[in-house]
Amino acid sequence: MINENYLKLKESYLFSTIAKKVGDYSKTYPEKRITRLGIGDVTRPLAPVVVEAIGKAVLEMGKAETFRGYGEEQGYLFLRKAICEYYAKRSVMLNEDEVFISDGAKSDLGNILDIFSAANTVQIPDPVYPVYVDTNIMAGRSITYINGNIENNFLPMPDRKNKADIIYLCSPNNPTGSLYSKEELKAWVDYALENDAVILFDSAYEIFVRNENYPRSIFEIEGAVECAIEFCSFSKTAGFTGTRCGYTIIPKKLKRNSIALNGMWLRRQTTKFNGVPYIVQRGAEAVFTDAGQVQIKEAIDYYLENANIIANTLTELGIWYTGGKNSPYIWMKCPKNMLSWDFFDQLLEKTGVVGTPGAGFGNMGEGFFRLSAFGSKENVLYGMEKFREYGGTL
Ligand code: PLP
């Protein structure tokens, strides 16, 4: 027997369709420049301190005296300590055994479902990072959607009529770039506590939050240690999308049916996962050194400047959008109420600019379009020049 839930998954044609359309365009107009403003991957290289730490760790692995085999179960203490110190700077006090190192947030976001009953009801914002939806479909869970729209600035709030056991929140959000305030997250935490629900909080883009009034971790909110798990990653923080390292925080106080979820996750991980390479964990540790923090800030500044250029252009053109500040994503309304794919086609045809159709992120994404700040500044400037040039006719 196979897991028939897989048959319920919708094929993901988003990025393959984009690639095909762009390929056809280049064949038709080989002389035209293509400006990619749709990419969700980072482009700035690893910070020099990270490269140095990785290099040093490689040499250690080559000598019998410093060679390491299997690492510590939850990840090396040096890295978990560095993560706790990072959170302590924002007055979030964690214990090292509340931190679990992994090969990235995507794996943990999918695997965490192992410790929850398939009978749970899940609440997922729409539009959304598709992994939350697909992993729950694979597990056969029933999903209710909480709608993002212009009225709520793509920041859906709890609906007290709608009960859920598991709630996904992502802030700053992919794809919308929206960011929950402390008061809004407090409302979610209160709702979760009232309903015995667990919030799965994805903070993969926390490093982009520059406005000190906004939370970067769910644990900045009172009561969250009793109802939330946080997933974060070095992917966007420090360019680790190809290097692979992330972490998940499960407070010891988080219990359901009197059972600590921290212990269940430890059991799950020690049974099914043998850890992240020592070499990579040393690289991740270097991110938290003073030099590391300065160096990663340079790359984030670079992306934020791109985001600002895009946001300012859209403001100038009178186009509605969210994000672009405290986030590498800009989520714009397609002009003239166009559908996402129609706008994609028209934008490509007229300007050579490639973005991501919002419809690819859920039903509520229809009519919207995601632009990303991860490209080169030169490309962003050129793309925005094209937006201005065609602004009125887009
Ligand atoms: N969460 C969100 C919202 C993301 O956009 C991404 C990557 O794009 C991830 C998690 C996954 O990150 P990782 O590379 O750590 O698996």
mmCIF file of N, CA, C and O in Angstrom, residues 230-283:
data_model
loop_
_atom_site.group_PDB
_atom_site.id
_atom_site.type_symbol
_atom_site.label_atom_id
_atom_site.label_comp_id
_atom_site.label_asym_id
_atom_site.label_seq_id
_atom_site.Cartn_x
_atom_site.Cartn_y
_atom_site.Cartn_z
ATOM 1 N N GLU A 230 9.683 27.471 17.461
ATOM 2 C CA GLU A 230 10.222 28.408 16.461
ATOM 3 C C GLU A 230 11.230 27.691 15.556
ATOM 4 O O GLU A 230 12.069 26.926 16.028
ATOM 5 N N PHE A 231 11.121 27.997 14.263
ATOM 6 C CA PHE A 231 12.021 27.423 13.256
ATOM 7 C C PHE A 231 12.825 28.546 12.647
ATOM 8 O O PHE A 231 12.263 29.537 12.178
ATOM 9 N N CYS A 232 14.133 28.400 12.639
ATOM 10 C CA CYS A 232 14.938 29.423 11.984
ATOM 11 C C CYS A 232 16.073 28.748 11.222
ATOM 12 O O CYS A 232 16.248 27.530 11.299
ATOM 13 N N SER A 233 16.815 29.554 10.501
ATOM 14 C CA SER A 233 17.754 28.968 9.565
ATOM 15 C C SER A 233 18.880 29.955 9.273
ATOM 16 O O SER A 233 18.694 31.166 9.404
ATOM 17 N N PHE A 234 20.019 29.409 8.889
ATOM 18 C CA PHE A 234 21.118 30.280 8.466
ATOM 19 C C PHE A 234 21.040 30.581 6.967
ATOM 20 O O PHE A 234 21.888 31.277 6.433
ATOM 21 N N SER A 235 20.017 30.020 6.317
ATOM 22 C CA SER A 235 19.928 30.147 4.859
ATOM 23 C C SER A 235 19.885 31.595 4.402
ATOM 24 O O SER A 235 20.689 32.025 3.573
ATOM 25 N N LYS A 236 18.918 32.342 4.931
ATOM 26 C CA LYS A 236 18.774 33.730 4.500
ATOM 27 C C LYS A 236 19.611 34.647 5.387
ATOM 28 O O LYS A 236 20.119 35.664 4.933
ATOM 29 N N THR A 237 19.785 34.261 6.651
ATOM 30 C CA THR A 237 20.588 35.044 7.596
ATOM 31 C C THR A 237 22.028 35.186 7.121
ATOM 32 O O THR A 237 22.617 36.258 7.199
ATOM 33 N N ALA A 238 22.607 34.086 6.656
ATOM 34 C CA ALA A 238 24.044 34.087 6.382
ATOM 35 C C ALA A 238 24.404 33.384 5.078
ATOM 36 O O ALA A 238 25.542 32.949 4.900
ATOM 37 N N GLY A 239 23.451 33.274 4.181
ATOM 38 C CA GLY A 239 23.751 32.701 2.860
ATOM 39 C C GLY A 239 24.011 31.202 2.869
ATOM 40 O O GLY A 239 24.766 30.685 2.050
ATOM 41 N N PHE A 240 23.360 30.465 3.785
ATOM 42 C CA PHE A 240 23.611 29.027 3.930
ATOM 43 C C PHE A 240 22.666 28.150 3.098
ATOM 44 O O PHE A 240 22.533 26.965 3.383
ATOM 45 N N THR A 241 22.007 28.703 2.074
ATOM 46 C CA THR A 241 21.044 27.861 1.347
ATOM 47 C C THR A 241 21.714 26.617 0.754
ATOM 48 O O THR A 241 21.104 25.560 0.671
ATOM 49 N N GLY A 242 22.979 26.762 0.367
ATOM 50 C CA GLY A 242 23.705 25.606 -0.171
ATOM 51 C C GLY A 242 24.572 24.914 0.864
ATOM 52 O O GLY A 242 25.050 23.796 0.634
ATOM 53 N N THR A 243 24.792 25.546 1.985
ATOM 54 C CA THR A 243 25.669 24.987 3.027
ATOM 55 C C THR A 243 24.864 24.149 4.014
ATOM 56 O O THR A 243 25.344 23.141 4.520
ATOM 57 N N ARG A 244 23.614 24.547 4.269
ATOM 58 C CA ARG A 244 22.601 23.833 5.043
ATOM 59 C C ARG A 244 22.833 23.812 6.547
ATOM 60 O O ARG A 244 23.626 23.028 7.074
ATOM 61 N N CYS A 245 22.159 24.679 7.238
ATOM 62 C CA CYS A 245 22.108 24.624 8.696
ATOM 63 C C CYS A 245 20.926 25.469 9.190
ATOM 64 O O CYS A 245 20.652 26.539 8.646
ATOM 65 N N GLY A 246 20.232 24.955 10.171
ATOM 66 C CA GLY A 246 19.122 25.696 10.766
ATOM 67 C C GLY A 246 18.947 25.269 12.206
ATOM 68 O O GLY A 246 19.721 24.454 12.713
ATOM 69 N N TYR A 247 17.948 25.823 12.866
ATOM 70 C CA TYR A 247 17.684 25.395 14.242
ATOM 71 C C TYR A 247 16.226 25.553 14.595
ATOM 72 O O TYR A 247 15.516 26.377 14.019
ATOM 73 N N THR A 248 15.815 24.711 15.532
ATOM 74 C CA THR A 248 14.436 24.725 16.008
ATOM 75 C C THR A 248 14.457 24.848 17.517
ATOM 76 O O THR A 248 15.283 24.211 18.175
ATOM 77 N N ILE A 249 13.569 25.694 18.034
ATOM 78 C CA ILE A 249 13.526 25.917 19.474
ATOM 79 C C ILE A 249 12.215 25.382 20.031
ATOM 80 O O ILE A 249 11.131 25.800 19.594
ATOM 81 N N ILE A 250 12.332 24.447 20.961
ATOM 82 C CA ILE A 250 11.137 23.914 21.623
ATOM 83 C C ILE A 250 11.311 24.111 23.131
ATOM 84 O O ILE A 250 12.104 23.402 23.772
ATOM 85 N N PRO A 251 10.616 25.100 23.677
ATOM 86 C CA PRO A 251 10.770 25.359 25.116
ATOM 87 C C PRO A 251 10.332 24.157 25.950
ATOM 88 O O PRO A 251 9.393 23.453 25.584
ATOM 89 N N LYS A 252 11.017 23.952 27.065
ATOM 90 C CA LYS A 252 10.673 22.829 27.961
ATOM 91 C C LYS A 252 9.262 22.985 28.524
ATOM 92 O O LYS A 252 8.628 22.023 28.906
ATOM 93 N N LYS A 253 8.805 24.255 28.575
ATOM 94 C CA LYS A 253 7.473 24.493 29.162
ATOM 95 C C LYS A 253 6.335 24.137 28.218
ATOM 96 O O LYS A 253 5.179 24.169 28.607
ATOM 97 N N LEU A 254 6.672 23.843 26.969
ATOM 98 C CA LEU A 254 5.613 23.521 26.003
ATOM 99 C C LEU A 254 5.180 22.063 26.197
ATOM 100 O O LEU A 254 5.935 21.131 25.883
ATOM 101 N N LYS A 255 3.981 21.899 26.717
ATOM 102 C CA LYS A 255 3.468 20.545 26.988
ATOM 103 C C LYS A 255 2.068 20.406 26.422
ATOM 104 O O LYS A 255 1.300 21.366 26.412
ATOM 105 N N ARG A 256 1.743 19.224 25.962
ATOM 106 C CA ARG A 256 0.359 18.909 25.605
ATOM 107 C C ARG A 256 0.085 17.516 26.153
ATOM 108 O O ARG A 256 0.973 16.654 26.096
ATOM 109 N N ASN A 257 -1.113 17.292 26.672
ATOM 110 C CA ASN A 257 -1.445 16.036 27.374
ATOM 111 C C ASN A 257 -0.376 15.749 28.442
ATOM 112 O O ASN A 257 0.051 14.608 28.608
ATOM 113 N N SER A 258 0.107 16.781 29.094
ATOM 114 C CA SER A 258 1.148 16.708 30.135
ATOM 115 C C SER A 258 2.495 16.193 29.630
ATOM 116 O O SER A 258 3.373 15.852 30.425
ATOM 117 N N ILE A 259 2.665 16.089 28.334
ATOM 118 C CA ILE A 259 3.929 15.586 27.774
ATOM 119 C C ILE A 259 4.717 16.763 27.191
ATOM 120 O O ILE A 259 4.156 17.581 26.451
ATOM 121 N N ALA A 260 6.032 16.817 27.503
ATOM 122 C CA ALA A 260 6.866 17.899 26.963
ATOM 123 C C ALA A 260 7.204 17.584 25.507
ATOM 124 O O ALA A 260 7.748 16.512 25.196
ATOM 125 N N LEU A 261 6.893 18.531 24.616
ATOM 126 C CA LEU A 261 7.165 18.318 23.191
ATOM 127 C C LEU A 261 8.675 18.292 22.920
ATOM 128 O O LEU A 261 9.135 17.670 21.967
ATOM 129 N N ASN A 262 9.427 18.975 23.785
ATOM 130 C CA ASN A 262 10.883 18.986 23.642
ATOM 131 C C ASN A 262 11.434 17.551 23.674
ATOM 132 O O ASN A 262 12.245 17.160 22.827
ATOM 133 N N GLY A 263 10.962 16.770 24.648
ATOM 134 C CA GLY A 263 11.427 15.381 24.787
ATOM 135 C C GLY A 263 10.997 14.531 23.608
ATOM 136 O O GLY A 263 11.750 13.670 23.136
ATOM 137 N N MET A 264 9.790 14.791 23.108
ATOM 138 C CA MET A 264 9.308 14.006 21.958
ATOM 139 C C MET A 264 10.156 14.302 20.719
ATOM 140 O O MET A 264 10.516 13.410 19.955
ATOM 141 N N TRP A 265 10.493 15.593 20.546
ATOM 142 C CA TRP A 265 11.297 15.976 19.368
ATOM 143 C C TRP A 265 12.721 15.397 19.481
ATOM 144 O O TRP A 265 13.289 14.932 18.497
ATOM 145 N N LEU A 266 13.248 15.395 20.702
ATOM 146 C CA LEU A 266 14.581 14.800 20.905
ATOM 147 C C LEU A 266 14.549 13.328 20.501
ATOM 148 O O LEU A 266 15.442 12.832 19.808
ATOM 149 N N ARG A 267 13.482 12.643 20.929
ATOM 150 C CA ARG A 267 13.342 11.224 20.606
ATOM 151 C C ARG A 267 13.240 11.040 19.095
ATOM 152 O O ARG A 267 13.854 10.157 18.517
ATOM 153 N N ARG A 268 12.457 11.914 18.458
ATOM 154 C CA ARG A 268 12.272 11.835 17.007
ATOM 155 C C ARG A 268 13.603 12.056 16.275
ATOM 156 O O ARG A 268 13.988 11.296 15.403
ATOM 157 N N GLN A 269 14.294 13.109 16.684
ATOM 158 C CA GLN A 269 15.540 13.457 15.987
ATOM 159 C C GLN A 269 16.624 12.399 16.207
ATOM 160 O O GLN A 269 17.335 12.035 15.276
ATOM 161 N N THR A 270 16.729 11.893 17.450
ATOM 162 C CA THR A 270 17.791 10.912 17.699
ATOM 163 C C THR A 270 17.480 9.589 17.011
ATOM 164 O O THR A 270 18.360 8.783 16.760
ATOM 165 N N THR A 271 16.222 9.374 16.678
ATOM 166 C CA THR A 271 15.850 8.142 15.974
ATOM 167 C C THR A 271 16.051 8.272 14.464
ATOM 168 O O THR A 271 16.503 7.339 13.804
ATOM 169 N N LYS A 272 15.739 9.468 13.929
ATOM 170 C CA LYS A 272 15.709 9.572 12.464
ATOM 171 C C LYS A 272 16.769 10.493 11.853
ATOM 172 O O LYS A 272 16.776 10.688 10.645
ATOM 173 N N PHE A 273 17.604 11.113 12.687
ATOM 174 C CA PHE A 273 18.528 12.127 12.145
ATOM 175 C C PHE A 273 19.876 12.000 12.857
ATOM 176 O O PHE A 273 19.903 11.848 14.079
ATOM 177 N N ASN A 274 20.950 12.072 12.076
ATOM 178 C CA ASN A 274 22.267 11.930 12.707
ATOM 179 C C ASN A 274 23.083 13.212 12.690
ATOM 180 O O ASN A 274 24.301 13.185 12.829
ATOM 181 N N GLY A 275 22.428 14.327 12.510
ATOM 182 C CA GLY A 275 23.104 15.605 12.724
ATOM 183 C C GLY A 275 23.666 16.280 11.499
ATOM 184 O O GLY A 275 23.706 15.723 10.401
ATOM 185 N N VAL A 276 24.103 17.511 11.747
ATOM 186 C CA VAL A 276 24.654 18.387 10.705
ATOM 187 C C VAL A 276 26.179 18.270 10.785
ATOM 188 O O VAL A 276 26.730 18.150 11.880
ATOM 189 N N PRO A 277 26.892 18.317 9.668
ATOM 190 C CA PRO A 277 28.357 18.189 9.713
ATOM 191 C C PRO A 277 29.014 19.166 10.702
ATOM 192 O O PRO A 277 28.600 20.333 10.786
ATOM 193 N N TYR A 278 30.002 18.657 11.405
ATOM 194 C CA TYR A 278 30.793 19.494 12.328
ATOM 195 C C TYR A 278 31.290 20.747 11.614
ATOM 196 O O TYR A 278 31.215 21.866 12.128
ATOM 197 N N ILE A 279 31.767 20.535 10.405
ATOM 198 C CA ILE A 279 32.349 21.619 9.603
ATOM 199 C C ILE A 279 31.321 22.748 9.404
ATOM 200 O O ILE A 279 31.645 23.934 9.540
ATOM 201 N N VAL A 280 30.101 22.354 9.113
ATOM 202 C CA VAL A 280 29.041 23.339 8.868
ATOM 203 C C VAL A 280 28.649 24.034 10.172
ATOM 204 O O VAL A 280 28.421 25.251 10.208
ATOM 205 N N GLN A 281 28.598 23.263 11.255
ATOM 206 C CA GLN A 281 28.219 23.866 12.544
ATOM 207 C C GLN A 281 29.269 24.886 12.994
ATOM 208 O O GLN A 281 28.937 25.898 13.604
ATOM 209 N N ARG A 282 30.539 24.624 12.681
ATOM 210 C CA ARG A 282 31.581 25.617 13.000
ATOM 211 C C ARG A 282 31.371 26.892 12.168
ATOM 212 O O ARG A 282 31.549 28.000 12.654
ATOM 213 N N GLY A 283 30.996 26.707 10.920
ATOM 214 C CA GLY A 283 30.698 27.866 10.062
ATOM 215 C C GLY A 283 29.532 28.671 10.624
ATOM 216 O O GLY A 283 29.569 29.899 10.684
#
